[in-house]
Short mmCIF file of C-alpha atoms and ligand atoms in Angstrom, two decimals:
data_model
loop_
_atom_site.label_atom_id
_atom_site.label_comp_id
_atom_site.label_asym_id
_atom_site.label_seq_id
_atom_site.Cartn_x
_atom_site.Cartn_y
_atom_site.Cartn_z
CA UNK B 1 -19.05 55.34 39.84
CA UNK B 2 -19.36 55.32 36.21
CA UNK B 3 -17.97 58.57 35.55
CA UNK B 4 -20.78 58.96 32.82
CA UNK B 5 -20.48 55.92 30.92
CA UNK B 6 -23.74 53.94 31.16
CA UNK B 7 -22.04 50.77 32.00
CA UNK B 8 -18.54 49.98 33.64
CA UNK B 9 -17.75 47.76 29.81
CA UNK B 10 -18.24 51.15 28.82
CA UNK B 11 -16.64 53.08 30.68
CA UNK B 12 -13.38 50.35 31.00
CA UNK B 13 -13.05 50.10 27.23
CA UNK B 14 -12.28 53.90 27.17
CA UNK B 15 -9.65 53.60 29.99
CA UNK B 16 -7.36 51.81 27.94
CA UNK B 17 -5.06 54.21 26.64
CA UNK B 18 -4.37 55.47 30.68
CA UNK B 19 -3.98 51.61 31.37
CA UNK B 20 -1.32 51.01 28.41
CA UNK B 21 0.11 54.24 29.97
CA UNK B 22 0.66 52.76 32.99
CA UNK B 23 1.43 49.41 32.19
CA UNK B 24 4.27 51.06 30.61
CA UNK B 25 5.55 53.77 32.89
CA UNK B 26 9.04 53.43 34.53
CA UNK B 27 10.02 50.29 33.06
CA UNK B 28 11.45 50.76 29.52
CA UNK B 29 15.49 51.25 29.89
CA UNK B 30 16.31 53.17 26.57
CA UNK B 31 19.90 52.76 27.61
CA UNK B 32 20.04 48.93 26.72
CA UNK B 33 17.01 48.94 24.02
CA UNK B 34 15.05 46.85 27.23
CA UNK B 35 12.32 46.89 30.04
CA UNK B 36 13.08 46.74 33.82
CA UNK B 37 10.44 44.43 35.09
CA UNK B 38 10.94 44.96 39.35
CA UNK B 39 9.35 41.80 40.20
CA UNK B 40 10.30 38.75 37.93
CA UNK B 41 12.84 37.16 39.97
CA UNK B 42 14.19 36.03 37.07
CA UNK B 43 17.92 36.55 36.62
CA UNK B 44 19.83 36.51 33.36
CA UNK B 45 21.31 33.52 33.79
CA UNK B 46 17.76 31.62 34.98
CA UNK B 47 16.40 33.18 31.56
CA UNK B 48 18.48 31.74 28.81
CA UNK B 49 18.47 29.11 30.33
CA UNK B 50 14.77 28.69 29.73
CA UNK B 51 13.72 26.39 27.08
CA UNK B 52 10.04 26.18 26.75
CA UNK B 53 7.71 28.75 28.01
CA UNK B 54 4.21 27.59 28.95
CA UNK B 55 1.40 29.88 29.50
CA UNK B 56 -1.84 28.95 31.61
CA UNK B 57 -4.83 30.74 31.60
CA UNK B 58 -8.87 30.59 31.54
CA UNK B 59 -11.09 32.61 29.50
CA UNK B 60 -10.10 36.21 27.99
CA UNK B 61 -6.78 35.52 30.55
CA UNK B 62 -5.85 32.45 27.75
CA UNK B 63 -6.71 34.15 24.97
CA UNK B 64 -3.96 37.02 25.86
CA UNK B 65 -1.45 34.20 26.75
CA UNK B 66 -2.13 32.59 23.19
CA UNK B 67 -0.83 36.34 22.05
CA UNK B 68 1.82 36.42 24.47
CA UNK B 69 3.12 33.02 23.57
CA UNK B 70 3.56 34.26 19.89
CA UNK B 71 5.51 37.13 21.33
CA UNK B 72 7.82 35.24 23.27
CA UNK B 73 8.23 33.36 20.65
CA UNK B 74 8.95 35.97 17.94
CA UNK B 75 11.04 38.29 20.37
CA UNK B 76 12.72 35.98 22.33
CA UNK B 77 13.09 32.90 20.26
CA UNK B 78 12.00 30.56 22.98
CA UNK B 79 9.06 27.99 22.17
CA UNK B 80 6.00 28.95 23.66
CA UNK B 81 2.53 28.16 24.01
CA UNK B 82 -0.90 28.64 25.84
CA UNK B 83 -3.48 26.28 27.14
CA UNK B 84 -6.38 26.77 29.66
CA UNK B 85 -5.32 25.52 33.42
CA UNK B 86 -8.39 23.81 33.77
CA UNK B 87 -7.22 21.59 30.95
CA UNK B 88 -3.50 21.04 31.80
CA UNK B 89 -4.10 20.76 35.01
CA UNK B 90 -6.31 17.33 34.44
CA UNK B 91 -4.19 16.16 31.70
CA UNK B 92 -0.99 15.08 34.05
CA UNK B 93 0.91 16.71 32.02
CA UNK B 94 5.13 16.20 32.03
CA UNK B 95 6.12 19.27 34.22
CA UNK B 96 9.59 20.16 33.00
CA UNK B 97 12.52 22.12 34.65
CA UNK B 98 13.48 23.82 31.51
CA UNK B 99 10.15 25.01 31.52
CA UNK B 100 9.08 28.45 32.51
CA UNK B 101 5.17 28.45 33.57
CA UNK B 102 3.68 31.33 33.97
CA UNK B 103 -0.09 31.55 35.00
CA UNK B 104 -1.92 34.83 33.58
CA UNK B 105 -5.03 35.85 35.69
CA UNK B 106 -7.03 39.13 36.29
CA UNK B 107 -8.40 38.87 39.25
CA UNK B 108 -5.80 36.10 40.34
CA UNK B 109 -8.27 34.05 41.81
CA UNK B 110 -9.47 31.56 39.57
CA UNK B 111 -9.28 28.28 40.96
CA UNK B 112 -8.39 26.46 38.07
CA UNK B 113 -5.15 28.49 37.66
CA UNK B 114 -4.44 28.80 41.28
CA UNK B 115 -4.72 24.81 41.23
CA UNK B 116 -2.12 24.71 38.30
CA UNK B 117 0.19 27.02 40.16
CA UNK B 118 -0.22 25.17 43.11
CA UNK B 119 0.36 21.55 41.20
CA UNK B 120 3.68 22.96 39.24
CA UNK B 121 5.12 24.53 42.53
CA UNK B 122 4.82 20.88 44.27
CA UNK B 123 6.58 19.49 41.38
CA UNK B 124 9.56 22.22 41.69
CA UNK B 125 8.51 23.81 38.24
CA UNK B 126 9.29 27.93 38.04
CA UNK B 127 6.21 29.34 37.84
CA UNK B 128 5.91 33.03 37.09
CA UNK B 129 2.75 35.15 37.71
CA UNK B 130 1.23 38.15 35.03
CA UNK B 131 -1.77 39.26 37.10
CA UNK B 132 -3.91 42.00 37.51
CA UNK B 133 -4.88 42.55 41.17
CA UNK B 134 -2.33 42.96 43.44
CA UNK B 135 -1.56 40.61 46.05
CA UNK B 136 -4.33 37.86 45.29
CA UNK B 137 -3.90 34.11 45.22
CA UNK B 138 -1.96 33.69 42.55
CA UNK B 139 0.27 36.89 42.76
CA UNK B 140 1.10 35.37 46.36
CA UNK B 141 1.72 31.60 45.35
CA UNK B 142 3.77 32.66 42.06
CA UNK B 143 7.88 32.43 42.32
CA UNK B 144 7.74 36.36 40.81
CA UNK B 145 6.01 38.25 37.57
CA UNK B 146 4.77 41.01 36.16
CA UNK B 147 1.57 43.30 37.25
CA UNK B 148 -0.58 44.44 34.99
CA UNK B 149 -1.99 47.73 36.13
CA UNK B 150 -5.06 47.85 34.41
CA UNK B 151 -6.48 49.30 37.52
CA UNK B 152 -9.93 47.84 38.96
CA UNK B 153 -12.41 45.90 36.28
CA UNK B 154 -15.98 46.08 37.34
CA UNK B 155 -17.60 44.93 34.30
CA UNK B 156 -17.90 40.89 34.36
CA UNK B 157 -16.15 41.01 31.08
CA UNK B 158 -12.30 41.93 30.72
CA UNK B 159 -11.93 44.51 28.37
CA UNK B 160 -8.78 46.60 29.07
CA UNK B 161 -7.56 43.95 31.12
CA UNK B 162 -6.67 42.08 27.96
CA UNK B 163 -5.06 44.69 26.45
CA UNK B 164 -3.15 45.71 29.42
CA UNK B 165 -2.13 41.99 30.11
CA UNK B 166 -1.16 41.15 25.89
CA UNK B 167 1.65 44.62 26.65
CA UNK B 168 2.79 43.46 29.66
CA UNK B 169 3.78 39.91 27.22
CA UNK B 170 5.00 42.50 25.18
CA UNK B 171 7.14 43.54 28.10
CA UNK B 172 8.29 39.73 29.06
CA UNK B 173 9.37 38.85 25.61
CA UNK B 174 11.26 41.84 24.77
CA UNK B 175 12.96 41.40 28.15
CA UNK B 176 13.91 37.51 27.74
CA UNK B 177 14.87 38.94 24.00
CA UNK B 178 17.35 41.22 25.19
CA UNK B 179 18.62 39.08 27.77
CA UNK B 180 18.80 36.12 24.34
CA UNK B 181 19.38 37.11 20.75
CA UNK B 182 17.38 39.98 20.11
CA UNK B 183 19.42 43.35 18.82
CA UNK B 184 19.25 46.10 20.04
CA UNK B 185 17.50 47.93 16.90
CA UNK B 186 14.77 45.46 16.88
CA UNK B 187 14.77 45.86 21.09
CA UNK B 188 14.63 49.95 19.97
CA UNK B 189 12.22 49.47 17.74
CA UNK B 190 8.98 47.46 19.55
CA UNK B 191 9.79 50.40 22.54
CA UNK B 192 8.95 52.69 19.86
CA UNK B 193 6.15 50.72 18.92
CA UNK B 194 4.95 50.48 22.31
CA UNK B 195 5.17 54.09 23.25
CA UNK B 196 2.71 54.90 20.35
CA UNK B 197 0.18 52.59 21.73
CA UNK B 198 -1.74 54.79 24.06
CA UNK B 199 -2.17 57.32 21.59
CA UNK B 200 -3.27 54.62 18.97
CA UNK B 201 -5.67 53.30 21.18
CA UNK B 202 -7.32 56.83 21.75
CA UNK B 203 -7.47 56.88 18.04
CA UNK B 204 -9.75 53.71 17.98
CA UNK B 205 -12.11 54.97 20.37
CA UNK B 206 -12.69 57.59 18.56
CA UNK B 207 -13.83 55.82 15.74
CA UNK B 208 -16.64 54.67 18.02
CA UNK B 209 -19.50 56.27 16.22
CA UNK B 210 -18.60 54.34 12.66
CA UNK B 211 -18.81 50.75 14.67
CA UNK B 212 -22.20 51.41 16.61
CA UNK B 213 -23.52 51.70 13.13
CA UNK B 214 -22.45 48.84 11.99
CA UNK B 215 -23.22 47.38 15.13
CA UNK B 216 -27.20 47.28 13.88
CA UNK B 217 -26.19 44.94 10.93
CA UNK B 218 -25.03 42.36 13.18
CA UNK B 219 -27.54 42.22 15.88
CA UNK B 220 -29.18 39.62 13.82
CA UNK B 221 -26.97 37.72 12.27
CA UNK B 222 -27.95 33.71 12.89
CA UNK B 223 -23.95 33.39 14.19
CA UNK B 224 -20.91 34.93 13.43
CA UNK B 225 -17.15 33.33 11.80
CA UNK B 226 -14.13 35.00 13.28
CA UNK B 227 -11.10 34.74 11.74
CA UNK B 228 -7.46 35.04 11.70
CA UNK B 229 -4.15 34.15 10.96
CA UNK B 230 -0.97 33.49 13.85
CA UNK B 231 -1.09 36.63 15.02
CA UNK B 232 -4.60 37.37 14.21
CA UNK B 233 -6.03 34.33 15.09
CA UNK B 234 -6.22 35.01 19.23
CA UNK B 235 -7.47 38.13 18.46
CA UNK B 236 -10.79 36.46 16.41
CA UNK B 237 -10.76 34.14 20.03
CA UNK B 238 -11.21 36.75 21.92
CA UNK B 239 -13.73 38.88 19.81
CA UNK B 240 -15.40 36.14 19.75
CA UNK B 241 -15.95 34.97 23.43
CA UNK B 242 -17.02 38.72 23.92
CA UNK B 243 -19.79 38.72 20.99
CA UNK B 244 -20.74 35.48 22.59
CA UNK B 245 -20.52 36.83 26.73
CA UNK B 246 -22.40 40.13 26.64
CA UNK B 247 -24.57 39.54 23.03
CA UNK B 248 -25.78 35.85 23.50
CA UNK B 249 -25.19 35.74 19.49
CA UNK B 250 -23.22 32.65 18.24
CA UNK B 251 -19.90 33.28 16.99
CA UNK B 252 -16.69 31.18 16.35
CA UNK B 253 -13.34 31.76 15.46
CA UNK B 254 -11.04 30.15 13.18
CA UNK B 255 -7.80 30.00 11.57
CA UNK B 256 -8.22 31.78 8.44
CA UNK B 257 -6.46 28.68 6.66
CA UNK B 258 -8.56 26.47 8.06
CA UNK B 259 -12.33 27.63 6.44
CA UNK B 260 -11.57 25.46 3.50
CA UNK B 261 -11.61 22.27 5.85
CA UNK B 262 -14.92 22.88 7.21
CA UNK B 263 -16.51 25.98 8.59
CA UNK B 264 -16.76 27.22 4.72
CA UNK B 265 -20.02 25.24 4.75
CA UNK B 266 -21.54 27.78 7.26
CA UNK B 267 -21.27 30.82 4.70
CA UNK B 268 -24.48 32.57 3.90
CA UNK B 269 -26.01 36.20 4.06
CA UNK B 270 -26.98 35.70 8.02
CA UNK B 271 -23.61 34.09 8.82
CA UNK B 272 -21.45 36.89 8.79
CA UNK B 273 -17.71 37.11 9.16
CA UNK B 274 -15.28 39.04 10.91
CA UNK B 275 -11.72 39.09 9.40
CA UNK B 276 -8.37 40.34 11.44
CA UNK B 277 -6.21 41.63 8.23
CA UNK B 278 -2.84 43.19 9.31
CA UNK B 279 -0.73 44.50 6.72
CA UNK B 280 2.25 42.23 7.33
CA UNK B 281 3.56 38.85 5.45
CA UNK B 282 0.10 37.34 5.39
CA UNK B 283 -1.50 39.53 3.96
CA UNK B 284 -2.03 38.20 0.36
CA UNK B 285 -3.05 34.89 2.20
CA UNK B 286 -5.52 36.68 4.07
CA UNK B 287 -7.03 38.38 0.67
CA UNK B 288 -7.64 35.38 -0.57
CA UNK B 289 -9.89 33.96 2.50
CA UNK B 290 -12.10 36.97 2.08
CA UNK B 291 -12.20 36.32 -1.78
CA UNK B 292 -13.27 32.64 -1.05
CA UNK B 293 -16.23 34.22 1.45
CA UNK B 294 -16.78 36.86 -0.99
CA UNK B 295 -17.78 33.84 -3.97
CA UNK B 296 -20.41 32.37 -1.49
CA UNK B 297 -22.22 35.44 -0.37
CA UNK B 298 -20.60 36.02 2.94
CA UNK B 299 -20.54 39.16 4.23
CA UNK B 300 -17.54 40.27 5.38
CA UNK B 301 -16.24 42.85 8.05
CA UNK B 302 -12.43 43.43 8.24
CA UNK B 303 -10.13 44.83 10.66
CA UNK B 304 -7.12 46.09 8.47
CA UNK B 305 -4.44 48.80 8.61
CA UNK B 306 -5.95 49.63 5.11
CA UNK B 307 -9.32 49.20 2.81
CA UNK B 308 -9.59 45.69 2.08
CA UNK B 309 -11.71 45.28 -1.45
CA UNK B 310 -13.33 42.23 -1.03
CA UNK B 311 -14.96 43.18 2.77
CA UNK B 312 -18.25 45.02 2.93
CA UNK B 313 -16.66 47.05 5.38
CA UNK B 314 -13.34 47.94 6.93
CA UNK B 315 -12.28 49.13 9.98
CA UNK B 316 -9.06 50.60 9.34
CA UNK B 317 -7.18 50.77 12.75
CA UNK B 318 -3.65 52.04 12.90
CA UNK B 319 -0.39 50.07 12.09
CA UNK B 320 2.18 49.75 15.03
CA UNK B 321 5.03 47.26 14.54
CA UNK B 322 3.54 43.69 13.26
CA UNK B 323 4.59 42.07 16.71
CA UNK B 324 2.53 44.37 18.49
CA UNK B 325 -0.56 44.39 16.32
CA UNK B 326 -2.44 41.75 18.05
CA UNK B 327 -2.80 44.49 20.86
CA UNK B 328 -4.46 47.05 18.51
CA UNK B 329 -7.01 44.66 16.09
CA UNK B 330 -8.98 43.70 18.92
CA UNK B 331 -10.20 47.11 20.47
CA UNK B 332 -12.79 47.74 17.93
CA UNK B 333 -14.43 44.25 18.15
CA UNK B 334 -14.77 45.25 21.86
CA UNK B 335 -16.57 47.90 20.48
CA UNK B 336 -18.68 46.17 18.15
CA UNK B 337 -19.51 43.37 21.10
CA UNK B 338 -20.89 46.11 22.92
CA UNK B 339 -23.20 48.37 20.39
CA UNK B 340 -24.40 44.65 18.99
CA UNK B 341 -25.59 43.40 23.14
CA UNK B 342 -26.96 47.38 23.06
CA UNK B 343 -28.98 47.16 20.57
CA UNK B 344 -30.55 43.68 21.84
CA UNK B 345 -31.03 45.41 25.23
CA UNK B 346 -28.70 42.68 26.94
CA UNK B 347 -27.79 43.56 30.55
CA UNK B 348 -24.30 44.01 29.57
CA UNK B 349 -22.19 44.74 32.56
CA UNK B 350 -23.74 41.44 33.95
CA UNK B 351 -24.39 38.32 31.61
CA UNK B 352 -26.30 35.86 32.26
CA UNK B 353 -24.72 33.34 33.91
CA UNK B 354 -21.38 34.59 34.37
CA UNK B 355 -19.60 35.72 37.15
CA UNK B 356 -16.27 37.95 37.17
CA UNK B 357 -14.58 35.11 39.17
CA UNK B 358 -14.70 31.71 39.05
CA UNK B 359 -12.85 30.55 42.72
CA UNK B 360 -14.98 26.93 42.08
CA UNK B 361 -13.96 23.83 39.94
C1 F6R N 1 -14.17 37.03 29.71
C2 F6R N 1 -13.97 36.80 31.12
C3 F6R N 1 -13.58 35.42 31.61
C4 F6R N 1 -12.29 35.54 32.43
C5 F6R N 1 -11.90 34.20 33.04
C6 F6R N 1 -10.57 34.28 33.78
O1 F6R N 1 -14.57 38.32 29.41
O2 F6R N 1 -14.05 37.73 31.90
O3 F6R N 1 -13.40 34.55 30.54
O4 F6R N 1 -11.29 36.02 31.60
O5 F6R N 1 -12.89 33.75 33.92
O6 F6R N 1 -10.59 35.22 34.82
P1 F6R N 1 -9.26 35.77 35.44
O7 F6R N 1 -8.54 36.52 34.40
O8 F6R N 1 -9.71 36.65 36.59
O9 F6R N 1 -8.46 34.59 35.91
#
């Protein structure tokens, strides 16, 4: 049932600010600035003791570890990083015991990542689960983690799935942070910033009608440049692989200080770009990416807590706390995915060739 939405993307995207809701409910402890998470299995010993954090994922699912790495990182001080299990996994890669894995999945089926999980559990590794559907593969085979609660995703692409699985990172690194060295204003302050999320969120959607007309500039563009900066550079990832999934346009995404060695030869009119600008410390280094677009004719659309000058357009989306962010800048590029594959009459809610789980090698 598509409780009148005319596709379950649809119809998904606009869940999100219930999902975030729930994601949320019952586990922030305002007492001690921190979240309860009920099934890590973690205890606070095991966690500072930690000293790499590894995250393994495939698709969308690695594109919200590559954000949750950066959180874990910048909350809990603990190096982190994501790859895609299909590559680690064929890479005999040194498994560690100061190493926490943790495999990130939606439908917690993919084989690749059940293969990892099953690999790293041979070798003794920790491996810790952040997973959507409850009680599949890799919810079973995982030593403890955190559920999602995005509810059921019908679509073939994951839409609030990604946002519901970047907050519960938000979740793990704030509690491994106040477990470590994080205080308890900055623990008080990302609750706050995660309580305003829902509302936020609803506050995108509603700018809905602004995007579908931009949508119509983009529907033939030749291929698209997506880029960011640390925290906005997973986002431009994953706006990207959903331009490219439901769309069939070509699109790419970047470090924003990378253009200058290379992709800056693609700029023309029909290669447009798509900027993440957050108002935070890079923002002057952003600026002057879009400048350097600006002086070859690119056309530029931004995603910016405020009017950038050099961008053709801006979608101004609201500012939470910079380490939470990432979660906000992509919502309107799902948007824009969608009103682009509309307006080419693609079968959205099943691409070609896709399928919502991949259980083969
Ligand atoms: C993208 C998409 C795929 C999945 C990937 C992993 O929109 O849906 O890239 O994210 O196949 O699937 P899960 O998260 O179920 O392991």
């Amino acid at each position: 049932d598509m409780g009148g939405h005319d596709t379950y993307m649809h119809k998904e995207m606009s869940e999100q600010p219930e999902a975030v809701d729930r994601v949320l409910r019952g586990r922030i402890e305002d007492r001690f600035a921190t979240v309860h998470l009920g099934g890590l299995n973690l205890d606070a010993r095991e966690a500072r003791s930690i000293r790499r954090v590894k995250i393994l994922g495939c698709g969308t699912s690695y594109h919200a570890g590559m954000v949750g790495a950066q959180m874990i990182e910048e909350l809990a001080r603990i190096p982190a990083d994501a790859e895609p299990a299909s590559e680690f996994r064929y890479r005999n890669a040194v498994v560690d015991p100061d190493t926490l894995y943790v495999a990130v999945s939606q439908s917690g089926e993919t084989y690749d990542v059940l293969a990892a999980v099953q690999e790293l559990k041979r070798k003794g590794a920790r491996v810790l689960g952040v997973v959507n559907v409850v009680g599949s593969a890799i919810a079973r085979e995982t030593d403890g983690g955190v559920y999602v609660h995005a509810g059921p995703e019908v679509c073939v692409v994951s839409t609030k799935c990604f946002t519901n699985t970047t907050v519960a990172f938000a979740l793990l690194a704030l509690h491994l942070g106040r477990i470590r060295d994080l205080s308890v204003s900055d623990g008080k302050r990302i609750i706050e910033g995660l309580r305003k999320l829902p509302g936020q969120i609803a506050e995108i959607l509603a700018g809905e009608d602004e995007i579908r007309k931009l949508a119509g500039e983009f529907a033939h563009a030749r291929s698209m440049l997506f880029i960011g900066r640390v925290r906005g550079y997973p986002v431009a990832r994953e706006a990207s692989l959903k331009l490219k999934e439901i769309s069939y346009i070509h699109a790419e995404a970047y470090p924003a200080s990378e253009l200058k060695h290379g992709p800056l030869a693609l700029i023309e009119p029909d290669v447009p770009t798509v900027a993440i600008v957050p108002s935070d410390d890079l923002l002057e280094k952003n600026r002057a990416a879009l400048e350097e677009i600006k002086a070859r004719s690119g056309r530029i659309l931004a995603v910016a807590h405020e009017k950038q000058e050099k961008a053709d357009h801006t979608i101004v989306v609201p500012q939470n706390e910079p380490e939470l962010d990432p979660i906000l800048m992509g919502i309107p590029l799902q948007l824009l995915a969608y009103h682009t594959a509309k307006e080419l009459d693609r079968d959205i809610d099943k691409p070609r060739n896709l399928a919502k789980s991949v259980t083969v090698e």
